Coordinates of C-alpha atoms in Angstrom, one line a residue:
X1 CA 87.8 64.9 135.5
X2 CA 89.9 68.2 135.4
X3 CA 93.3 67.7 136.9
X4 CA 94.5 70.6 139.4
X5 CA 97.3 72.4 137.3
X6 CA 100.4 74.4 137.7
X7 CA 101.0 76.8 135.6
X8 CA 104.7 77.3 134.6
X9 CA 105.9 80.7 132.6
X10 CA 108.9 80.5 130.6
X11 CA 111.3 83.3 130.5
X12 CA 114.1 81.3 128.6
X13 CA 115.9 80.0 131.2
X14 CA 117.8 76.3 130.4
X15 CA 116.1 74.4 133.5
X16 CA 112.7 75.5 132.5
X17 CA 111.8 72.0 131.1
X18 CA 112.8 70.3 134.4
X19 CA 110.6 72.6 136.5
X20 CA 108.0 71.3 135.1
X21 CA 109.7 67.5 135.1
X22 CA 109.8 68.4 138.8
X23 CA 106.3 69.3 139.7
X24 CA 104.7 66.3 137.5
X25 CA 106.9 64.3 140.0
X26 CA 105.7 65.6 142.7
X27 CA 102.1 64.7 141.5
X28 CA 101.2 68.1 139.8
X29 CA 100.0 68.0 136.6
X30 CA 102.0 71.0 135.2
X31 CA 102.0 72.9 131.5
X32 CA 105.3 75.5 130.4
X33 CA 103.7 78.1 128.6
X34 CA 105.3 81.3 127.3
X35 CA 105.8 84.3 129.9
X36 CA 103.7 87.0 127.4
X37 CA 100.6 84.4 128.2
X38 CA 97.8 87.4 128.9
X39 CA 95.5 87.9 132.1
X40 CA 92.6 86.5 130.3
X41 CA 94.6 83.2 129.1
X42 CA 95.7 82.8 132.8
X43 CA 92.6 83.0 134.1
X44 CA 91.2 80.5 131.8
X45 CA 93.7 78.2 132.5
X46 CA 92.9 78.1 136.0
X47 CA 96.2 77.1 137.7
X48 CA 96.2 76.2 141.5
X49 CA 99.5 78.1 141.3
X50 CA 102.1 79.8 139.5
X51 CA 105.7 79.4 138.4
X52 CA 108.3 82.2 137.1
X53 CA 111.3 80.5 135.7
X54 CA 115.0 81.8 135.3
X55 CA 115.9 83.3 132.5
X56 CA 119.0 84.9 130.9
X57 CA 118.2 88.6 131.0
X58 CA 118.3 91.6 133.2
X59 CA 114.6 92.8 134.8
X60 CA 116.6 96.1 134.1
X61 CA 116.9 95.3 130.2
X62 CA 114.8 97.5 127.9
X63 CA 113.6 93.9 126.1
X64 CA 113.4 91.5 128.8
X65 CA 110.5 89.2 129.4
X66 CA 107.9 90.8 131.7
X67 CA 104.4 90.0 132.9
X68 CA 101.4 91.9 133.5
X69 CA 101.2 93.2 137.3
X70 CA 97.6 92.0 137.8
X71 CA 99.2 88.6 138.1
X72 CA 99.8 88.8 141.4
X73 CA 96.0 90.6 142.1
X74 CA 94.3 86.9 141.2
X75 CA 94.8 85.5 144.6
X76 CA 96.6 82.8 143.2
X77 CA 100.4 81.2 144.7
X78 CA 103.3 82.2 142.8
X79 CA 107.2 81.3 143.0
X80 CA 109.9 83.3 141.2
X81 CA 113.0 81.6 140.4
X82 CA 115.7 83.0 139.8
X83 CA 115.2 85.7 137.2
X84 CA 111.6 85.1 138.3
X85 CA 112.3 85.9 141.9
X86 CA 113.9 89.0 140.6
X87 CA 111.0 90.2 138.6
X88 CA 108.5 89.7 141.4
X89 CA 110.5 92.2 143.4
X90 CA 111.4 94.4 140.5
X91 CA 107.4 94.9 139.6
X92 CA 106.4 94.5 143.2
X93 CA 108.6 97.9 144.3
X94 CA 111.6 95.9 145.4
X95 CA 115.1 96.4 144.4
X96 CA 117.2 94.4 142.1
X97 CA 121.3 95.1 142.0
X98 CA 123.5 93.9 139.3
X99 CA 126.6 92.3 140.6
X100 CA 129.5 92.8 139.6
X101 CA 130.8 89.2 139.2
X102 CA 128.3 86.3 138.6
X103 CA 127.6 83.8 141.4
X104 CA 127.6 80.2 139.8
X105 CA 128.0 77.0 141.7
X106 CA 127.1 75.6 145.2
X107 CA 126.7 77.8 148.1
X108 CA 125.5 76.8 151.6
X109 CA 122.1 78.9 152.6
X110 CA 120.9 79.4 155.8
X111 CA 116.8 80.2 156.7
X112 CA 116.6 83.0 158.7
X113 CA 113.0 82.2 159.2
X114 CA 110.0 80.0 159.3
X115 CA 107.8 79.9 156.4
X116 CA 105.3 77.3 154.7
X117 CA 108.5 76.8 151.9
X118 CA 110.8 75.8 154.8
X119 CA 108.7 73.0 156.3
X120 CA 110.8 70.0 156.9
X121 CA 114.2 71.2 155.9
X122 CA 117.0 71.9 157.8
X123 CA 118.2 75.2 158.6
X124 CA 121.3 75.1 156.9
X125 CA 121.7 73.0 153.4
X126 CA 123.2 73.5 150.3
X127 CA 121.7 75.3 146.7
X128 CA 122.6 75.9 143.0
X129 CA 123.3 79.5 142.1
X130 CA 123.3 80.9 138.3
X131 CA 123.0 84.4 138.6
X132 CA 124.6 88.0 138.2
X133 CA 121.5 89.9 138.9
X134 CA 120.5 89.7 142.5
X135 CA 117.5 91.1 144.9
X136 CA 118.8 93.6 147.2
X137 CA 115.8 94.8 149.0
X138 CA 112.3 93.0 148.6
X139 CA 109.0 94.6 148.7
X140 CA 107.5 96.2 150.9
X141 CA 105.3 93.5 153.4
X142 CA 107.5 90.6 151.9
X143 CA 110.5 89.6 154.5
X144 CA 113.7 87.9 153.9
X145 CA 113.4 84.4 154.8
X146 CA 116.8 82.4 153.7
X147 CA 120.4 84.4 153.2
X148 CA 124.0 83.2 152.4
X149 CA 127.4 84.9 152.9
X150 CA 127.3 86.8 149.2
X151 CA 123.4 86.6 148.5
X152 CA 121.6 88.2 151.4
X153 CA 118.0 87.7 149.9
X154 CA 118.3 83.9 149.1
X155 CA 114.3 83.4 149.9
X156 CA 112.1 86.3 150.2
X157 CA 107.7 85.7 150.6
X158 CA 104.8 87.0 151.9
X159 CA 103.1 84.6 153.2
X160 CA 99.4 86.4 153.4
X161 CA 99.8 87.1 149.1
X162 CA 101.0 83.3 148.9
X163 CA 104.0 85.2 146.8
X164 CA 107.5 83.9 147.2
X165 CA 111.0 84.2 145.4
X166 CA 113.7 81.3 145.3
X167 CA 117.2 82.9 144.1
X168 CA 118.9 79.8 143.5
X169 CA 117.8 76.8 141.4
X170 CA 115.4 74.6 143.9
X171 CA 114.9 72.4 140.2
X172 CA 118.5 71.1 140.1
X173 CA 119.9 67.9 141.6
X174 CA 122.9 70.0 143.2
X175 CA 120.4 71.9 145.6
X176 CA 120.0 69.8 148.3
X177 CA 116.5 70.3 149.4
X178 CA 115.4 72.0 146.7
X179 CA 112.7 69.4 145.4
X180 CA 111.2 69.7 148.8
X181 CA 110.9 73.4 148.3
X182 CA 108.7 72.2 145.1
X183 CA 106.4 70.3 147.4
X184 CA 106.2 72.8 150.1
X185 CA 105.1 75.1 147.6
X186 CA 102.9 72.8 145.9
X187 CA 101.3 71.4 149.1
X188 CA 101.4 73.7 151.7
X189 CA 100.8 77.0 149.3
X190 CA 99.0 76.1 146.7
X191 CA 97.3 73.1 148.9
X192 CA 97.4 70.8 145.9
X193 CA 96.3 67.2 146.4
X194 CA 98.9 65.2 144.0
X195 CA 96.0 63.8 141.7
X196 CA 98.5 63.6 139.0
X197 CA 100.1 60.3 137.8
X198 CA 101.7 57.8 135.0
X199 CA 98.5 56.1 135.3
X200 CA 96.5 58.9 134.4
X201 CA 98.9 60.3 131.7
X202 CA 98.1 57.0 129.8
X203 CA 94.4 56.9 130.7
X204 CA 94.3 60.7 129.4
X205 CA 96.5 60.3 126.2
X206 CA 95.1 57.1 124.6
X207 CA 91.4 58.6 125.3
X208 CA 92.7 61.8 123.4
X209 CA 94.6 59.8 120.2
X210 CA 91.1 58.1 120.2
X211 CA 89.5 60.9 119.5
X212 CA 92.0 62.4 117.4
X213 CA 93.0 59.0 115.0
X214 CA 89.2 57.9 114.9
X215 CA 88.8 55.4 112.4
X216 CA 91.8 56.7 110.6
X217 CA 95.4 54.7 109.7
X218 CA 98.4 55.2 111.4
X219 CA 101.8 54.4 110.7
X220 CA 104.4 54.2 113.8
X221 CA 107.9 54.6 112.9
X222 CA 109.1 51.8 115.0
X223 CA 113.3 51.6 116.0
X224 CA 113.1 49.1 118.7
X225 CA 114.5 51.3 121.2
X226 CA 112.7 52.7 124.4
X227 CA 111.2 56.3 123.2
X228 CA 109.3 54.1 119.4
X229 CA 107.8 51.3 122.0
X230 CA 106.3 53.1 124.4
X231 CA 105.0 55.6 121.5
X232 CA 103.8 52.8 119.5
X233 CA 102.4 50.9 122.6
X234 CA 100.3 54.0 123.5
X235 CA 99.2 54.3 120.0
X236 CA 98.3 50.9 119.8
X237 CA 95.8 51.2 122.7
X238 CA 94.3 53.5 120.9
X239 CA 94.1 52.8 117.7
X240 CA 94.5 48.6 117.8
X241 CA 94.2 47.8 113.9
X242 CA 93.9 50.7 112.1
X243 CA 98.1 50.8 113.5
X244 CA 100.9 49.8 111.4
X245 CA 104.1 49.7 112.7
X246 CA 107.5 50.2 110.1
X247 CA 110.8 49.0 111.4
X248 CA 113.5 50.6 109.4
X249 CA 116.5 47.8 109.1
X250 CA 119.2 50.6 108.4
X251 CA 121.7 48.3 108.3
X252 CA 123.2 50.9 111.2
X253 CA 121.8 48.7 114.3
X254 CA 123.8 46.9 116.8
X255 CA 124.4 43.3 117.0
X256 CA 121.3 40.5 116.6
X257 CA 119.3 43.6 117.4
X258 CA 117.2 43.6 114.4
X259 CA 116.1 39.8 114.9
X260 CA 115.1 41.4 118.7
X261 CA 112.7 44.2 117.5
X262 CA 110.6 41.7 115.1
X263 CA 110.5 39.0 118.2
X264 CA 109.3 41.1 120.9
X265 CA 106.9 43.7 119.2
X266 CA 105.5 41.1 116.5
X267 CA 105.9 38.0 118.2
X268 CA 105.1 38.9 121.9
X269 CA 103.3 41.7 122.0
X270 CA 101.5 40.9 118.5
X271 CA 101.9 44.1 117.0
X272 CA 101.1 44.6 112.8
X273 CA 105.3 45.3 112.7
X274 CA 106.5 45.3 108.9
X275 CA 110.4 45.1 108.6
X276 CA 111.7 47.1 105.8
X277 CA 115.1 46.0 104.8
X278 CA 117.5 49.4 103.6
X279 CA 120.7 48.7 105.2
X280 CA 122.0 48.7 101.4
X281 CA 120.3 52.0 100.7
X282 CA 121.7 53.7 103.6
X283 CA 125.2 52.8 102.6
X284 CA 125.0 53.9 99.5
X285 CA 123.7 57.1 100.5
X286 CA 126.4 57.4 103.4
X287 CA 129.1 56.2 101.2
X288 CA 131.8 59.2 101.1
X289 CA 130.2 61.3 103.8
X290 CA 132.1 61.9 106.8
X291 CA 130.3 65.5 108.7
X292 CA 127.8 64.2 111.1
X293 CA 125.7 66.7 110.7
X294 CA 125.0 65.3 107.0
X295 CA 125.2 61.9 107.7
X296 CA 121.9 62.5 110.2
X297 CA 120.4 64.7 107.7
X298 CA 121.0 61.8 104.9
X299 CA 119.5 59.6 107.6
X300 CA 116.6 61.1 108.3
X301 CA 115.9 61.6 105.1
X302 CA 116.1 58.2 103.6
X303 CA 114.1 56.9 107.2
X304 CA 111.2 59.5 105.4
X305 CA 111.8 58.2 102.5
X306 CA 111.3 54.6 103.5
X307 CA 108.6 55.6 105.6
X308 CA 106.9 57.0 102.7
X309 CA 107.1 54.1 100.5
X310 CA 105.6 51.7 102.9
X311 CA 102.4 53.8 103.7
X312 CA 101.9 53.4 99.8
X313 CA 102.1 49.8 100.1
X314 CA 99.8 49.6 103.0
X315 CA 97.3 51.8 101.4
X316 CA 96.0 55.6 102.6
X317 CA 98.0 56.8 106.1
X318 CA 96.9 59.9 107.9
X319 CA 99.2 59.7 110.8
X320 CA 103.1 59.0 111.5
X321 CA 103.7 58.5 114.7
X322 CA 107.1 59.2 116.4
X323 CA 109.2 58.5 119.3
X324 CA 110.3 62.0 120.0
X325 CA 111.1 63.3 123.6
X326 CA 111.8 66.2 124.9
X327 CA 116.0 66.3 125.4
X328 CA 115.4 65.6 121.3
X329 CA 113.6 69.1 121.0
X330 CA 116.1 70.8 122.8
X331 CA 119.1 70.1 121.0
X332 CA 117.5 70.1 117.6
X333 CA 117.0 73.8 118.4
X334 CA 113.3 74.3 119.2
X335 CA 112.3 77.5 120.6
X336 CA 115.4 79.9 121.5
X337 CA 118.0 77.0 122.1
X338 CA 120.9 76.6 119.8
X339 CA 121.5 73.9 117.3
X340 CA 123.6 70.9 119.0
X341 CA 122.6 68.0 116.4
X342 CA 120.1 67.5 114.1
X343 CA 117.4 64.4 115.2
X344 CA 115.6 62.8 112.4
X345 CA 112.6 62.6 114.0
X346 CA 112.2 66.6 114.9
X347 CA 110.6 69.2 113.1
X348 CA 107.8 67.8 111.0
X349 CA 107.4 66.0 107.3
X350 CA 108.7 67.5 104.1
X351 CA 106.1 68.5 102.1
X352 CA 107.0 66.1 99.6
X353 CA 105.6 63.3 101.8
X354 CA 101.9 62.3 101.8
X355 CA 101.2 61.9 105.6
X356 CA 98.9 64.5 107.1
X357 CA 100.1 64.9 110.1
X358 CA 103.2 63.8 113.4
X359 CA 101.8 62.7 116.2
X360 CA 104.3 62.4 118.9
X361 CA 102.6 61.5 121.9
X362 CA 106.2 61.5 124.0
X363 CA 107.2 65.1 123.2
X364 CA 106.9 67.0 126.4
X365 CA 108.0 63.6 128.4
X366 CA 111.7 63.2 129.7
X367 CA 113.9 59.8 129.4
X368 CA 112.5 58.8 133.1
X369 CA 109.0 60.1 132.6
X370 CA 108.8 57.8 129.5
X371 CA 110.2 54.9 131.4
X372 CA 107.7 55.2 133.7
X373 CA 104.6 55.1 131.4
X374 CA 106.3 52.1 129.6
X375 CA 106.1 50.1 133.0
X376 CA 102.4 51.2 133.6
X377 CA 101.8 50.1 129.8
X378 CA 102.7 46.6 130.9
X379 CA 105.9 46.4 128.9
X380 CA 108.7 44.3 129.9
X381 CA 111.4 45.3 132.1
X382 CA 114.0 44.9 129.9
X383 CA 112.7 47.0 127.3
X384 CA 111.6 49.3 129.1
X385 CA 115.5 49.8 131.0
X386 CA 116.7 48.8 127.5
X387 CA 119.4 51.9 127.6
X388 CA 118.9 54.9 124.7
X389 CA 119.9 54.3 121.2
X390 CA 120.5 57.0 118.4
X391 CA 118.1 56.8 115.9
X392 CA 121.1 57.4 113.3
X393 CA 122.1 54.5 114.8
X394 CA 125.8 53.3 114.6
X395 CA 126.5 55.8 111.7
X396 CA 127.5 58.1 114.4
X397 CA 129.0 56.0 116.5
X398 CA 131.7 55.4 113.1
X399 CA 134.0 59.0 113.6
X400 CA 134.2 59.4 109.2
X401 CA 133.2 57.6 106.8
X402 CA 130.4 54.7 107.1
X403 CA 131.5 51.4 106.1
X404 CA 130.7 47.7 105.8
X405 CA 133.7 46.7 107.7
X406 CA 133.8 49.3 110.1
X407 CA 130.4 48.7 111.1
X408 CA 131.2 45.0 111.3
X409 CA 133.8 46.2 113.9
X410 CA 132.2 48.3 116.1
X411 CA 129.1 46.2 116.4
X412 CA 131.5 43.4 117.6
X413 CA 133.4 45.9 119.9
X414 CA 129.7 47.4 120.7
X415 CA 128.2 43.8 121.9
X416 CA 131.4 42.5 124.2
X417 CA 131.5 45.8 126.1
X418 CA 128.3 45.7 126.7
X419 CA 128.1 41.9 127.3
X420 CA 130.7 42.8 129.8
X421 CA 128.6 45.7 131.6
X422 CA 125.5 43.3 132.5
X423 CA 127.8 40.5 133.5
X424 CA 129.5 43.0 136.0
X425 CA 125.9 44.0 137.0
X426 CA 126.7 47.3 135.9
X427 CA 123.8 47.8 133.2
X428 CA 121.0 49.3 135.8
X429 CA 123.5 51.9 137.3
X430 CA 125.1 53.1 133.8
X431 CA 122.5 55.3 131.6
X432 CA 123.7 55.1 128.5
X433 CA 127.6 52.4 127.6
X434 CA 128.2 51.9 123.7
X435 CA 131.7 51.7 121.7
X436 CA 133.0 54.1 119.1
X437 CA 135.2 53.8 116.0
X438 CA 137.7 56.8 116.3
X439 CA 138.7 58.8 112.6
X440 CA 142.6 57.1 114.3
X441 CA 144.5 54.0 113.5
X442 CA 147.5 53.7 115.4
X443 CA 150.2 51.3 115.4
X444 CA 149.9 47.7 117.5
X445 CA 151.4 44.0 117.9
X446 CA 149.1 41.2 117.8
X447 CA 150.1 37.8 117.1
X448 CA 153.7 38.9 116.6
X449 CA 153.4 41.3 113.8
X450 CA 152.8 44.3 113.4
X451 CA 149.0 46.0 113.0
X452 CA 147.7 49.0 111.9
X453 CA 144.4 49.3 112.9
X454 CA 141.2 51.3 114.6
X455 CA 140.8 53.2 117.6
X456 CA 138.6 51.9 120.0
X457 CA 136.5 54.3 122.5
X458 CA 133.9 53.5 125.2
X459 CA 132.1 56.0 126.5
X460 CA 129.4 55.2 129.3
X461 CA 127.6 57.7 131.2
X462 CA 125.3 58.4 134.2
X463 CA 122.3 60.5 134.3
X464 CA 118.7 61.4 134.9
X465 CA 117.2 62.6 131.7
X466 CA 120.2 62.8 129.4
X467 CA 120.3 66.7 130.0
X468 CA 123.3 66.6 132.0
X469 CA 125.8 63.6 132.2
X470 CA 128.8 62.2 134.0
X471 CA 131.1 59.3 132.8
X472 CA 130.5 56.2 134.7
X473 CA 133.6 55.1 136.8
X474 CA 133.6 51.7 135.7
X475 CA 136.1 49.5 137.6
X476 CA 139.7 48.8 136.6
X477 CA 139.6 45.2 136.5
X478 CA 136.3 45.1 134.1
X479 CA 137.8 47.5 132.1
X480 CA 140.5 45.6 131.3
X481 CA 138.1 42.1 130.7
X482 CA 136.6 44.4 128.1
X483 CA 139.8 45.8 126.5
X484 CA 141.5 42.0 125.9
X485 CA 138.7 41.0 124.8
X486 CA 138.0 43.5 122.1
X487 CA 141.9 43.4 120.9
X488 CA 141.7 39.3 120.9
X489 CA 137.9 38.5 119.8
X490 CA 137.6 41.8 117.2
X491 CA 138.7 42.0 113.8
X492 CA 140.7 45.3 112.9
X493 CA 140.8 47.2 116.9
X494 CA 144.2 47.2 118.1
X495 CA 144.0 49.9 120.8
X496 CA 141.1 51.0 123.5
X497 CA 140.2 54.5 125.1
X498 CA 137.7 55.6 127.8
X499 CA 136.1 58.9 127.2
X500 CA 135.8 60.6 130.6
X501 CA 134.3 63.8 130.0
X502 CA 130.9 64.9 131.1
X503 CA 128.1 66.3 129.3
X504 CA 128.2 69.5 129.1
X505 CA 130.8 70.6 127.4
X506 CA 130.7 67.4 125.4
X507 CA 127.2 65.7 124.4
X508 CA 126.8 61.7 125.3
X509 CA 127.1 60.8 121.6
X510 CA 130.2 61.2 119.6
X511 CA 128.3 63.2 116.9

């Protein structure tokens, strides 16, 4: 059965991914394809409708992104967002002004007038600007359906061309009805019919790895934690057997969590699971190193490395699978976005290693998204809430050098503060809680006398898709259960600290 599909064009903007989170929510099977996508491509794509995303540049720019006019000659919906709404009226004969100051933030918006994208909403709400370009005067047959006090065209259609432009960011959490702008657009423009779901996503994907694995071995590079299960769990349905799973015991793990991994995947859900014991090899390797940057790439290497060795043991491997998502692309500097932090399990095999090819059956999926295929897998619920885990595990999580006593400490530290969050009931509200060991020691009293000893800090966060994220107001009084109990029950932590900053500017990890 062919799916209806949404086509969404990417002009570089940093929400373009959750557009297209945004319309798979809403039932919409949706794909983010480059902008330069010609007519013929589009056409053969067949797309009930048609998405412009934002995008950094000026529609004035001598190399900004552009499409081809006939676009809007197929007869098919299309929404501009942002830079997208200002390139339908720049092409269309509109005007486009360039402010003088940049509008960023929330702004109240007010409809002006009915349309099929203001069904249901009220006439007044609030949006998300990011702009500095701005339309001044739309098209000639389109009219001006939402304003605000410094953006006059805030929504601007014609409804007969099923053509409409969205200033703001309708994709965002901080617009207020902007997600039922989506639908409107979806439903009442495009008259989609929401045929798209979890439950088809894994019917679709293990029918394609069928056809794509065949008879052929696969090796799953297994870490226990939410993104490897569900990857290996969909690889499993389709490939049963012919799947081995590798669980790389880095030695870097949190507390009794390796005896976890082998119990549930091997014992419960009867996976082929081998457990490769390295936490020696990765020491050694780490030993001295204190940029993160190098400590991940020394990770990811040795995980290849290992990896590598027991697909020789097991005989001829075609395929490695992998846990990756899509927040992992991003920051590993896919595409046009910068470099944040390296993730070992982005950007293919060295050439060195014998595998033929990645498969990464997750890679488009956000945090959520991959939550939700884990429940319609039939995993358990506390795996599949089980909160996200570095694959460079607690090296990164150790500010400096890796060592056997540190990462004695913060695993101790690591397993009371979160033993302290579920017994608060806090672990299903909090994304993501762990401890770090600071690059500090400071001066204490403990028993008497006097200690020189680590830093404790506990970050914990809320968020959606680990995109964006805010640090979880966790209340005084557990606080403090967790901070006497560190300083009394942990060896070598004399002092605790909270992070409280939000992501961006700083990242959820440490390093």
């Amino acid at each position: 059965m062919q799916h209806e599909r949404v086509l969404v064009l990417d002009f570089g903007g940093q929400y373009n991914q959750l557009i297209a989170r945004r319309v798979r929510d809403l039932k919409v099977y949706c794909d983010l394809k480059p902008c330069d996508m010609t007519i013929e491509e589009i056409k053969e794509y067949d797309p009930i409708g048609i998405i412009f995303t934002g995008g950094p540049n000026s529609v004035y720019d001598a190399d900004s992104p552009h499409v081809c006019k006939e676009i809007f000659d197929l007869g098919i919906p299309v929404l501009g967002i942002c830079y997208g709404c200002q390139l339908i009226s720049y092409m269309l004969g509109g005007w486009v002004e360039h402010a003088e100051s940049s509008e960023y933030g929330k702004r109240e918006f007010s409809f002006i007038k009915e349309s099929p994208l203001s069904a249901d909403i009220p006439e007044k709400s609030v949006c998300w600007m990011s702009h500095t370009d701005h339309v001044l005067r739309v098209p000639e047959g389109f009219e001006i359906l939402a304003s605000t006090e410094t953006c006059p065209v805030t929504v601007y259609g014609h409804e007969a061309r099923r053509i409409y432009g969205i200033q703001f960011h309708p994709e965002v959490v901080h617009s207020e009805y902007g997600n039922k702008m989506l639908e409107n657009f979806l439903y009442k423009v495009c008259g989609a019919r929401g045929d798209w779901t979890m439950q088809n996503f894994v019917a679709e994907q293990v029918e394609n790895l069928k056809r794509k694995i065949g008879n052929k071995r696969v090796l799953c590079a297994m870490s226990g934690g939410v993104d490897s299960a569900v990857a290996a769990t969909l690889i499993h349905r389709a490939a049963g057997d012919n799947l081995t799973c590798v669980f790389v015991d880095h030695g870097l793990l949190r507390k009794y969590e390796a005896d976890e991994v082998m119990s549930e995947f091997r014992e419960k859900l009867g996976m082929n699971l081998i457990k490769a014991d390295a936490g020696e090899r990765f020491l050694k390797k780490l030993k001295g190193v204190s940029d993160p940057e190098k400590k991940r790439k020394i990770i990811g290497k040795q995980f290849i490395k290992v990896f590598e060795a027991e697909a020789k043991k097991i005989g001829a491997v075609d395929f490695l699978v992998q846990g990756t998502i899509y927040p992992d692309v991003i920051e590993s500097g896919k595409g046009k976005s910068a470099v944040i932090k390296s993730h070992h399990n982005v950007g293919g095999l060295p050439s060195v290693v014998d595998f033929k090819e990645i498969i990464e059956p997750l890679r488009d999926l956000f945090k959520d998204e991959v939550r939700r295929v884990g429940t319609e897998l039939g995993l358990p619920e506390h795996l599949v809430q089980r909160q996200p885990f570095p694959g460079p595990g607690l090296a990164i999580r150790i500010m400096g050098e890796v060592t056997r006593e540190k990462l004695e400490t913060l695993r101790d530290a690591d397993y009371i503060f979160r033993d302290e969050i579920a017994k608060a009931g806090l672990n299903q509200e909090i994304w993501q809680y762990f401890a770090v060991i600071t690059n500090s020691k400071t001066v204490g009293v403990q028993g008497d006398f006097r200690t020189y000893e680590n830093v404790i800090a506990l970050r914990a966060v809320t968020s959606v898709d680990a995109m964006t994220a805010d640090w979880a107001r966790i209340p005084f009084e557990i606080m403090e259960k967790i901070s006497n109990r560190i300083t009394n029950e942990v060896k070598h932590a004399n002092r605790i600290v909270y992070d409280v900053t939000s992501k961006p500017p700083a990242t959820i990890e440490w390093e």
